[in-house]
Amino acid sequence: MCHIKQVKLLDRFSNKSVTGTLHLTATHLIFVESNSTSAQEIWILHHHIASVEKLSLTTSGCPLLIQCRNFRLVHFVIPRERDCHDIYSSLLRLLRPVSYDELYAFSYNPKQNDQQREEGWQLIDLAAEFERMGVPCDQWQLTDVNREYKVCETYPRDLYVPITASKPIIIGSSKFRSKGRFPVLTYFYQEKKAAVCRCSQPLSGFSARCLEDEHMLQAISKANHNSRYIYVMDTRPKLNALANRAAGKGYENEDNYPNIRFQFVGIENIHVMRGSLQKLLEVMGTRSLSMTDYLVGLENSGWLRHIKAIMDAAIFLAKAVTDEGASVLVHCSDGWDRTAQVCALGSLLLDPYYRTIKGFMVLIEKDWISFGHKFADRCDQLDPDPKEVSPIFTQFLECVWQLTEQFPQAFEFSEWFLIQIHEHVHSCQFGNFLGNSQRLKERTYSLWAHLLSEKQNYLNPVYSPSFAESHPVLEPSTQAYHFKFWRNMYHQYDRSMHPRQSILKHVLTLKESNRELEGTVQALKTVSSPQQFERSHPPRPQSLILGAPLLSRKEVQQEEDEEVFGEEAREDAPASTGGERTVEGSSATENGYGELKGSFDSKNEPAVVTLEFGVARMTC
Amino acid sequence: MEFAELIKTPRVDGVVLHRPFMPTVEGTLCLTGHHLILSSRQDNTEELWLLHANIDSIEKRFVGSLGTIIVKCKDLRVIQLDIPGMEECLNIASSIEALSTLDSVSLMYPFFYRPLFEVIEDGWQLFVPEEAFKDLESMVLFYPWNETTLFGLPKEDEEDNIALWSAESAFTVDEAVMMRAAQPLTGTNGRRCKEDEKLINATLCAGKRGYIIDTRTIAVAQQAKTRGGGFEQEANYPQWRRIHKAIERSNVLQDSLIKLVEACNDQSHSMDRWLSKLEASNWQSKVKEILTTACLAAQCIDREGASVLVHGTEGTDSTLQVTSLAQIILDPACRTIRGFEVLIEREWLQAGHPFQQRCAQSAYSNGKPRSEAPVFLLFLDCVWQILRQFPCSFQFNENLLIMFFEHAYASQFGTFLGNCVAERVKLQLSQKTVSLWSWVNRPQELERFLNPLYEPNNLVIWPSVAPQSLLLWEGVFLRWNRSTKCLDEACQEMVHIIEYNKELQNKVNSLRRQLAQLETEDSPLQTP
């Protein structure tokens, strides 16, 4: 552990800066502001760092620019070039772990015993999930064909296939599919007995056929008596699929597969998505961005267009299942990126369970983790290959956020749940996204248990279970103007941009307070009922006596304030500095309304404005 | 003129009304002098009452003998009427066209409207300018509001509407004022006016400085010289610093609104097309520009303790946007319903914003705009942006802003008629029409406009003006293009949580009181 004093932290969007000390530990880079009254601390997990850049020397020192995967960007100025270089080279070494064992998950210890850890891992049970959907049933069975992960090593062990799909058919089909990913069930819509299945592209080339694969699709079709046909959704743009044909892959020929309705959806590939996000971040990171550049940049990045494409595909899937009662088979190239997005989002539209906190965890576990989304590659956890990195999972989370904007009462969780999951996909603090081996689980902890333990932070106060009853299937509008830029995700750490008062946090606090008040009312009623009062004089709890301060709303707020949402590594952060929080970015100068030229009669820049309410709620 | 002359067909049966996100209604269409009414004659279906004045433009279409009139309203709603019979349809259309573009102000509905409610508090008497300025200290005594002649304003100067507004000492250490004016008439040869210089300089105590915020760019201000206008030369106003900002003139605004509404109404847009149309409308840029300038003015006062003089060309458009927004930022009183009404009265109505000219047409106008411009709507949009960022600091909610937008364009009340105070006096509005304030301030109406999250916040509220923080005002621009059922229900749930909290607090308090009583009754028994 080393530390450097007198380091300046420059604000990303204004000319403000603060001075403090920079500490480097084995897992974190920590900046502690020296000003003792409002000493802010910034903890950056090494795994979150996407890039470190040393800029050219300035008169005040050596600038170090650190970009994080959670879209945080910090700009330090270190007085001595030597120190800067030391930090720089240490970070370069630390931010690219070479072996699994170096990941934070293996050193992270939340002070739980083995039993607690195991319970954490047992929270999500996919067999139980399929049972909840009504599978196995008279048409769908559990197959043990992949027991040893031999048929398809990127699939889970337990797979569900139509009862008419025999082992030879499965194995034949798997040989005709890219990476052996043959069609299997991922969601069963019990009401219409319609299935959502997933697979990878067929190795059809220009003319190749596979009878077993054709049988497999027939079997899926036959398993659903409500519809004579199934939809096959190729989530790629047609051009990409055509190009794949030349490489011996491709898509289903409708002539060879009876009873299928083939459909291209046109979601772009991982490279396009990576480029799109990069463009988006570049635009959003511009200082004193004009409205024109913002809107043009948003358009040119194509980001929202891609989000809409994914949403459109999911809606297509949901409509096919609910309106036509048809089964749907989804694939892309390898069936672990776009396919995961569409299947997961489609299921979320179909089933209110996935819109609860627990259900959402199950959904991610099922469609992303168990079906082999390559988190390590896509999120750049290990083994850096820049061509494999892509914000596929981020896009899924954003699609869900877009839905929460249209249906504020449909989700048990708020956007902070989504953002927190995003943090931890990159933090490598929990074992969930690292791999699927039993050995791994023995040495790491589950994110889901951790998130459930602080569930109250992620609740949506206006969530209504009865909404799920009246709207079992969500039918979002796909008008372009419904898709918005997700400021709280991409500017989570740029607090000056956030609303200074958060309705969400305010109402959440009130709801919490309602629960406490209900308890107090109960307690008071018991105590003050005359009979009981005379019979005995039970020692009354302090807080019930008139005049004793009830845990007031403000106090509740302050307590909550200390649980800073969305800051990584809360557990091992030192005791919160507490005290009064100030509104960052609430000083007029910081907002950059325009520099006053030659400000005469200059007073000292007053301390940042303190808002008693809503201040710390800014974190949301 | 009799309205009857304009109404050839007063009644048509079997008319079908189509509205977005609402079931179609079949019924009888009636035209009166001021309203278009559609009644289904069934108990539980909603009737349509539309002020002719609210109609911006209409389109006619025919398929066989079935005519269709598409009515585009100033509040941005678009409705469709299917009218059987070609002649009826043509008659109705021409009547609507005539009645919605009446020339004479005195034929407008406010002169005919009789309130169905009892006027408890006459809105016309509510806001007396002297009252509004009473908080000002000694300076005001020197420069009373409407006695500008006292200090000899030169005739050739357009500065006939200087207003002073005091920054509350609560948030400024030094007494600073905000003033507005029109441009000085310096012209190309740099004319000076001793009286004007004296007046402007007199607002500052010795040794104090001030800022002049010119809402135009320096280039535009230079150009204005050729038309006899101009700006203050620093040499002649030594205590003042001039800052130029780039708020465009109001005539560009109308075009911007038309483009924005067009973009919002086209349901076939792809993502890219939507964003590029939104950008091309330039509306959001204007929101950002105005908010930025208002923040700058507020910053001068709050941070520098300096006085501020704001002007553009006439001092009746962008100037008012800036001064009124700055006050909302600085002064918590402006964030209450009453305070906001006072602000509109003082900074818009009294200050001479030409409402009648600016709001004659809205986004669907076909003709060449004369002096129409959504200056006031843009101001309301900016207020909404601040409200979004400080959702607990305003006593009112979005509905109040939308209501002001509607009434500025078409109303049964006389408040927004006329272009300046003098015109309103001439029209005898206060005797002949009902004031909007008489209606809004009734407790029954106010309820709709209250923000359940409101907690008075005495601090200056600095909004973020980053483009990422500024949103499209969906409540106005997408109001008729989306179903708000889910959002409304969520909002109700929120209100329920807040009200339940109050209820519980009360319950706890009363139980505590009971308990305390029991305790006092009980305690003598305990002492032996």
Short mmCIF file of C-alpha atoms in Angstrom, two decimals, chain A residues 276 279-281 283-284 289-303, chain B residues 275 279:
data_model
loop_
_atom_site.label_atom_id
_atom_site.label_comp_id
_atom_site.label_asym_id
_atom_site.label_seq_id
_atom_site.Cartn_x
_atom_site.Cartn_y
_atom_site.Cartn_z
CA SER A 276 -21.83 2.45 -30.55
CA LYS A 279 -19.30 6.86 -29.52
CA LEU A 280 -22.01 7.51 -26.98
CA LEU A 281 -19.52 7.86 -24.14
CA VAL A 283 -20.14 12.52 -26.83
CA MET A 284 -21.41 12.45 -23.27
CA LEU A 289 -21.62 19.99 -24.55
CA SER A 290 -24.15 21.91 -26.58
CA MET A 291 -27.69 20.65 -27.02
CA THR A 292 -27.11 20.22 -30.74
CA ASP A 293 -23.96 18.17 -30.27
CA TYR A 294 -25.72 16.13 -27.64
CA LEU A 295 -28.68 15.22 -29.82
CA VAL A 296 -26.60 14.72 -32.95
CA GLY A 297 -24.13 12.64 -30.97
CA LEU A 298 -26.92 10.57 -29.46
CA GLU A 299 -28.26 9.92 -32.93
CA ASN A 300 -24.91 9.18 -34.53
CA SER A 301 -23.92 6.76 -31.82
CA GLY A 302 -26.93 4.67 -32.80
CA TRP A 303 -27.18 3.52 -29.20
CA LEU B 275 -33.54 12.41 -32.80
CA GLU B 279 -32.42 18.38 -32.90
#
